[in-house]
Amino acid sequence: MGSVLAASSPNPPPPASGGGAAAAPGLTVPPGFGMPPVSPVIPSTGAASGKEQEAESSLPNPGAFEECHRKCKEVFPMQMEGVRLVVNKGLSNHFQVNHTVLLSTTGDSTYRFGATYVGTKQMGPAEFFPVMVGDMDNSGSLNAQIIHQVTSRIRSKLAFQTQQHKFVNWQGDAEIKGEDFTATMTLGNPDVLVGSGIVIAHYLQSITPALALGGELVYHRRPGEEGTVMSFVGRYTGSNYIATLTLGSAGAHASYYHKANEQLQLGVEFEGSTRMQDTSVSFGYQLDVPKANLLFKGSVDSNWVVGATLEKKLLPLPLSLVLCTFLNHRKNKFQCGFGITIG
Amino acid sequence: MSGANVKKGPSSGVMEWIGSACRFATDRNDFRRNLLVNLGLFAAGVWVARNLSDFDLMSPQPVT
């Protein structure tokens, strides 16, 4: 079931917001979804081995634009509230289903059924396409995503999200992975009848084996209104650290990821928004002790929020236990979560 | 008289500057102040991550 598990996302992103007047850079991904890992692109043509081509091919592919800050974000604990029970069942090497029950004190309790299908077209080790992921909750809200590797260099994705019977998010994108660059074009919520939609273009180029520079252009349009938002990103990868900076008209985002050793990883993040006139800093760390089947994440930020999650695998049972606690000292609020994953 | 005023001038100017700096540093509603404080915290966090994380949790305990 390795190929199916590779397609699922361990950290569901925050829920997507409805289309607004000024779209934030990058559309949000439906909860529970993420891109499967992509192996470095292998040159498809047998090109001549000139010195210039050898020099060009020494530059690695910089990866996807959305991956720039991901390493640092994965260090931070994910906030969870209530009791969550997840049961994963693999029915074959290509098909997996999961049941999620969420009991909440602040919101509605929900049941969610999800299915994942992984196709037979192999593009790399543990990479099979197409990948279809979908889930629906007890109110009829659907999240669905289809990812397909069209050619060795081009990957396409379609994503849909509904709130009960109403479509709130539909988008498609195409990603081109070159020798030393990645380009992505995303079309979000296109509506030909109304004349609205969002177009997002990403480009990331390897300048040196350690330095990658890129940019993002967001164009949004609706009746009587249109606008663009542009931002630039730079990422420097060291021996055991990654420093990334994103600057744009909407604000700035800086992240620093440091791998101290096999057990300890640290992350520092700075976010500033010119629109909200607000800035914040977060410091997080991840402690991985495989001998104890233990994963601990902690964080503290400038808004006086302290949080931690503890994940423990209860071997030899196929059980995983998750405990989560967040304290907001400024607002004097406390949030606690408990989860069990089976399978 | 003029000498006394000259002596008071620089000291009062310094006191005013210190007072405005204290008000700036403690004004939580000031965006520039928050930006500077958070940039300093980010730099401090990066320094801590690079210099104070070189301990090995799996190393054997020292024998006493």
Tab-separated table of N, CA and C in Angstrom, chain A residues 76-162:
chain	number	residue	atom	x	y	z
A	76	PHE	N	6.107	22.761	12.587
A	76	PHE	CA	5.168	23.318	13.565
A	76	PHE	C	4.032	22.344	13.839
A	77	PRO	N	3.520	22.341	15.089
A	77	PRO	CA	2.397	21.450	15.393
A	77	PRO	C	1.105	21.950	14.757
A	78	MET	N	0.260	21.009	14.417
A	78	MET	CA	-1.019	21.354	13.811
A	78	MET	C	-2.089	21.421	14.888
A	79	GLN	N	-2.847	22.503	14.874
A	79	GLN	CA	-3.851	22.693	15.914
A	79	GLN	C	-5.042	21.770	15.680
A	80	MET	N	-5.448	21.121	16.756
A	80	MET	CA	-6.550	20.176	16.648
A	80	MET	C	-7.441	20.345	17.866
A	81	GLU	N	-8.734	20.203	17.683
A	81	GLU	CA	-9.660	20.379	18.800
A	81	GLU	C	-10.665	19.246	18.801
A	82	GLY	N	-10.982	18.750	19.973
A	82	GLY	CA	-11.981	17.697	20.089
A	82	GLY	C	-11.356	16.324	20.018
A	83	VAL	N	-12.198	15.351	19.710
A	83	VAL	CA	-11.759	13.956	19.621
A	83	VAL	C	-11.892	13.514	18.178
A	84	ARG	N	-10.838	12.896	17.667
A	84	ARG	CA	-10.843	12.475	16.267
A	84	ARG	C	-10.476	11.007	16.183
A	85	LEU	N	-11.284	10.267	15.433
A	85	LEU	CA	-10.995	8.853	15.203
A	85	LEU	C	-10.882	8.637	13.704
A	86	VAL	N	-9.763	8.075	13.255
A	86	VAL	CA	-9.526	7.842	11.834
A	86	VAL	C	-9.237	6.364	11.635
A	87	VAL	N	-9.951	5.778	10.700
A	87	VAL	CA	-9.722	4.363	10.365
A	87	VAL	C	-9.357	4.302	8.896
A	88	ASN	N	-8.162	3.822	8.601
A	88	ASN	CA	-7.696	3.652	7.222
A	88	ASN	C	-7.726	2.186	6.854
A	89	LYS	N	-8.278	1.911	5.686
A	89	LYS	CA	-8.354	0.508	5.244
A	89	LYS	C	-7.940	0.444	3.796
A	90	GLY	N	-6.889	-0.336	3.548
A	90	GLY	CA	-6.463	-0.542	2.179
A	90	GLY	C	-7.157	-1.745	1.590
A	91	LEU	N	-7.852	-1.539	0.490
A	91	LEU	CA	-8.582	-2.643	-0.122
A	91	LEU	C	-7.751	-3.343	-1.187
A	92	SER	N	-6.787	-2.629	-1.741
A	92	SER	CA	-5.876	-3.234	-2.707
A	92	SER	C	-4.658	-2.317	-2.796
A	93	ASN	N	-3.731	-2.653	-3.699
A	93	ASN	CA	-2.568	-1.791	-3.877
A	93	ASN	C	-2.934	-0.463	-4.524
A	94	HIS	N	-4.130	-0.376	-5.073
A	94	HIS	CA	-4.506	0.833	-5.790
A	94	HIS	C	-5.636	1.597	-5.106
A	95	PHE	N	-6.277	1.009	-4.134
A	95	PHE	CA	-7.487	1.626	-3.595
A	95	PHE	C	-7.470	1.583	-2.074
A	96	GLN	N	-7.813	2.721	-1.474
A	96	GLN	CA	-7.840	2.820	-0.011
A	96	GLN	C	-9.034	3.671	0.393
A	97	VAL	N	-9.681	3.283	1.481
A	97	VAL	CA	-10.776	4.094	2.013
A	97	VAL	C	-10.433	4.495	3.445
A	98	ASN	N	-11.047	5.577	3.899
A	98	ASN	CA	-10.843	5.997	5.279
A	98	ASN	C	-12.119	6.597	5.836
A	99	HIS	N	-12.308	6.374	7.138
A	99	HIS	CA	-13.457	6.903	7.854
A	99	HIS	C	-12.918	7.822	8.955
A	100	THR	N	-13.507	9.006	9.051
A	100	THR	CA	-13.068	9.978	10.062
A	100	THR	C	-14.275	10.459	10.843
A	101	VAL	N	-14.205	10.286	12.151
A	101	VAL	CA	-15.255	10.804	13.034
A	101	VAL	C	-14.626	11.892	13.877
A	102	LEU	N	-15.228	13.057	13.854
A	102	LEU	CA	-14.709	14.196	14.624
A	102	LEU	C	-15.777	14.662	15.595
A	103	LEU	N	-15.478	14.574	16.888
A	103	LEU	CA	-16.374	15.053	17.925
A	103	LEU	C	-15.826	16.368	18.453
A	104	SER	N	-16.600	17.425	18.316
A	104	SER	CA	-16.089	18.757	18.636
A	104	SER	C	-16.963	19.436	19.681
A	105	THR	N	-16.322	20.240	20.536
A	105	THR	CA	-17.078	21.004	21.531
A	105	THR	C	-17.425	22.394	21.018
A	106	THR	N	-16.630	22.900	20.072
A	106	THR	CA	-16.864	24.266	19.583
A	106	THR	C	-17.723	24.299	18.328
A	107	GLY	N	-17.591	23.282	17.477
A	107	GLY	CA	-18.369	23.267	16.243
A	107	GLY	C	-19.222	22.009	16.158
A	108	ASP	N	-19.669	21.712	14.937
A	108	ASP	CA	-20.481	20.513	14.732
A	108	ASP	C	-19.603	19.278	14.662
A	109	SER	N	-20.105	18.184	15.216
A	109	SER	CA	-19.424	16.901	15.067
A	109	SER	C	-19.735	16.346	13.680
A	110	THR	N	-18.737	15.735	13.057
A	110	THR	CA	-18.924	15.294	11.671
A	110	THR	C	-18.391	13.893	11.476
A	111	TYR	N	-18.894	13.272	10.430
A	111	TYR	CA	-18.358	12.008	9.927
A	111	TYR	C	-17.953	12.243	8.481
A	112	ARG	N	-16.784	11.767	8.131
A	112	ARG	CA	-16.280	11.994	6.784
A	112	ARG	C	-15.809	10.667	6.200
A	113	PHE	N	-16.238	10.395	4.961
A	113	PHE	CA	-15.794	9.189	4.263
A	113	PHE	C	-14.884	9.597	3.118
A	114	GLY	N	-13.728	8.959	3.029
A	114	GLY	CA	-12.784	9.314	1.978
A	114	GLY	C	-12.295	8.094	1.226
A	115	ALA	N	-11.916	8.309	-0.011
A	115	ALA	CA	-11.385	7.229	-0.838
A	115	ALA	C	-10.206	7.752	-1.642
A	116	THR	N	-9.234	6.888	-1.854
A	116	THR	CA	-8.043	7.238	-2.634
A	116	THR	C	-7.787	6.143	-3.650
A	117	TYR	N	-7.638	6.557	-4.899
A	117	TYR	CA	-7.310	5.607	-5.968
A	117	TYR	C	-5.993	6.027	-6.594
A	118	VAL	N	-5.115	5.052	-6.775
A	118	VAL	CA	-3.834	5.303	-7.417
A	118	VAL	C	-3.747	4.416	-8.649
A	119	GLY	N	-3.420	5.002	-9.788
A	119	GLY	CA	-3.433	4.277	-11.048
A	119	GLY	C	-2.218	3.404	-11.254
A	120	THR	N	-2.052	2.971	-12.483
A	120	THR	CA	-1.007	1.996	-12.811
A	120	THR	C	0.148	2.597	-13.597
A	121	LYS	N	0.071	3.867	-13.958
A	121	LYS	CA	1.141	4.485	-14.733
A	121	LYS	C	2.260	4.909	-13.782
A	122	GLN	N	3.375	4.203	-13.836
A	122	GLN	CA	4.466	4.472	-12.907
A	122	GLN	C	5.428	5.473	-13.512
A	123	MET	N	5.706	6.537	-12.762
A	123	MET	CA	6.615	7.582	-13.236
A	123	MET	C	7.902	7.620	-12.417
A	124	GLY	N	7.954	6.892	-11.334
A	124	GLY	CA	9.135	6.872	-10.502
A	124	GLY	C	8.932	5.898	-9.369
A	125	PRO	N	9.941	5.760	-8.499
A	125	PRO	CA	9.771	4.835	-7.360
A	125	PRO	C	8.646	5.318	-6.459
A	126	ALA	N	7.661	4.462	-6.244
A	126	ALA	CA	6.499	4.762	-5.388
A	126	ALA	C	5.699	5.947	-5.913
A	127	GLU	N	5.734	6.173	-7.229
A	127	GLU	CA	4.929	7.250	-7.823
A	127	GLU	C	4.094	6.661	-8.934
A	128	PHE	N	2.790	6.604	-8.694
A	128	PHE	CA	1.883	6.054	-9.679
A	128	PHE	C	0.820	7.106	-9.982
A	129	PHE	N	0.394	7.134	-11.243
A	129	PHE	CA	-0.619	8.099	-11.657
A	129	PHE	C	-1.666	7.390	-12.515
A	130	PRO	N	-2.871	7.922	-12.631
A	130	PRO	CA	-3.402	9.102	-11.939
A	130	PRO	C	-3.729	8.822	-10.472
A	131	VAL	N	-3.791	9.895	-9.702
A	131	VAL	CA	-4.155	9.811	-8.299
A	131	VAL	C	-5.484	10.546	-8.125
A	132	MET	N	-6.453	9.850	-7.570
A	132	MET	CA	-7.765	10.459	-7.321
A	132	MET	C	-8.060	10.370	-5.830
A	133	VAL	N	-8.280	11.505	-5.222
A	133	VAL	CA	-8.559	11.560	-3.794
A	133	VAL	C	-9.865	12.314	-3.598
A	134	GLY	N	-10.745	11.752	-2.785
A	134	GLY	CA	-12.002	12.428	-2.540
A	134	GLY	C	-12.547	12.087	-1.173
A	135	ASP	N	-13.312	13.009	-0.608
A	135	ASP	CA	-13.990	12.690	0.636
A	135	ASP	C	-15.242	13.535	0.751
A	136	MET	N	-16.201	12.987	1.475
A	136	MET	CA	-17.488	13.657	1.645
A	136	MET	C	-17.901	13.534	3.107
A	137	ASP	N	-18.495	14.593	3.641
A	137	ASP	CA	-18.910	14.533	5.034
A	137	ASP	C	-20.425	14.287	5.123
A	138	ASN	N	-20.917	14.242	6.346
A	138	ASN	CA	-22.304	13.864	6.551
A	138	ASN	C	-23.284	14.927	6.037
A	139	SER	N	-22.831	16.137	5.791
A	139	SER	CA	-23.731	17.163	5.250
A	139	SER	C	-23.709	17.191	3.729
A	140	GLY	N	-22.888	16.373	3.103
A	140	GLY	CA	-22.825	16.327	1.651
A	140	GLY	C	-21.750	17.203	1.043
A	141	SER	N	-20.908	17.777	1.841
A	141	SER	CA	-19.814	18.597	1.308
A	141	SER	C	-18.711	17.697	0.785
A	142	LEU	N	-18.275	18.017	-0.436
A	142	LEU	CA	-17.325	17.146	-1.134
A	142	LEU	C	-16.005	17.862	-1.368
A	143	ASN	N	-14.918	17.132	-1.177
A	143	ASN	CA	-13.591	17.577	-1.602
A	143	ASN	C	-13.035	16.523	-2.541
A	144	ALA	N	-12.588	16.912	-3.711
A	144	ALA	CA	-12.075	15.944	-4.670
A	144	ALA	C	-10.873	16.522	-5.387
A	145	GLN	N	-9.943	15.650	-5.707
A	145	GLN	CA	-8.721	16.088	-6.378
A	145	GLN	C	-8.261	14.974	-7.310
A	146	ILE	N	-7.861	15.362	-8.517
A	146	ILE	CA	-7.334	14.410	-9.502
A	146	ILE	C	-5.978	14.920	-9.955
A	147	ILE	N	-4.966	14.093	-9.805
A	147	ILE	CA	-3.603	14.465	-10.204
A	147	ILE	C	-3.140	13.457	-11.242
A	148	HIS	N	-2.610	13.968	-12.346
A	148	HIS	CA	-2.144	13.066	-13.397
A	148	HIS	C	-0.868	13.602	-14.010
A	149	GLN	N	0.065	12.703	-14.213
A	149	GLN	CA	1.321	13.059	-14.879
A	149	GLN	C	1.100	12.831	-16.371
A	150	VAL	N	0.877	13.914	-17.110
A	150	VAL	CA	0.547	13.799	-18.529
A	150	VAL	C	1.755	13.305	-19.317
A	151	THR	N	2.899	13.979	-19.127
A	151	THR	CA	4.155	13.524	-19.725
A	151	THR	C	5.204	13.494	-18.616
A	152	SER	N	6.427	13.195	-18.969
A	152	SER	CA	7.471	13.137	-17.941
A	152	SER	C	7.750	14.506	-17.345
A	153	ARG	N	7.365	15.561	-18.036
A	153	ARG	CA	7.650	16.911	-17.543
A	153	ARG	C	6.405	17.674	-17.122
A	154	ILE	N	5.241	17.241	-17.535
A	154	ILE	CA	4.014	18.001	-17.306
A	154	ILE	C	3.100	17.217	-16.377
A	155	ARG	N	2.667	17.910	-15.307
A	155	ARG	CA	1.714	17.317	-14.377
A	155	ARG	C	0.500	18.216	-14.296
A	156	SER	N	-0.670	17.608	-14.284
A	156	SER	CA	-1.910	18.388	-14.218
A	156	SER	C	-2.688	18.003	-12.979
A	157	LYS	N	-3.504	18.941	-12.516
A	157	LYS	CA	-4.304	18.698	-11.312
A	157	LYS	C	-5.638	19.414	-11.441
A	158	LEU	N	-6.692	18.712	-11.015
A	158	LEU	CA	-8.028	19.308	-10.934
A	158	LEU	C	-8.504	19.156	-9.502
A	159	ALA	N	-9.091	20.210	-8.953
A	159	ALA	CA	-9.570	20.157	-7.575
A	159	ALA	C	-10.951	20.786	-7.511
A	160	PHE	N	-11.827	20.148	-6.728
A	160	PHE	CA	-13.187	20.646	-6.549
A	160	PHE	C	-13.525	20.630	-5.068
A	161	GLN	N	-14.326	21.614	-4.676
A	161	GLN	CA	-14.772	21.664	-3.293
A	161	GLN	C	-16.192	22.195	-3.261
A	162	THR	N	-17.051	21.485	-2.541
A	162	THR	CA	-18.430	21.928	-2.444
A	162	THR	C	-18.802	22.081	-0.974
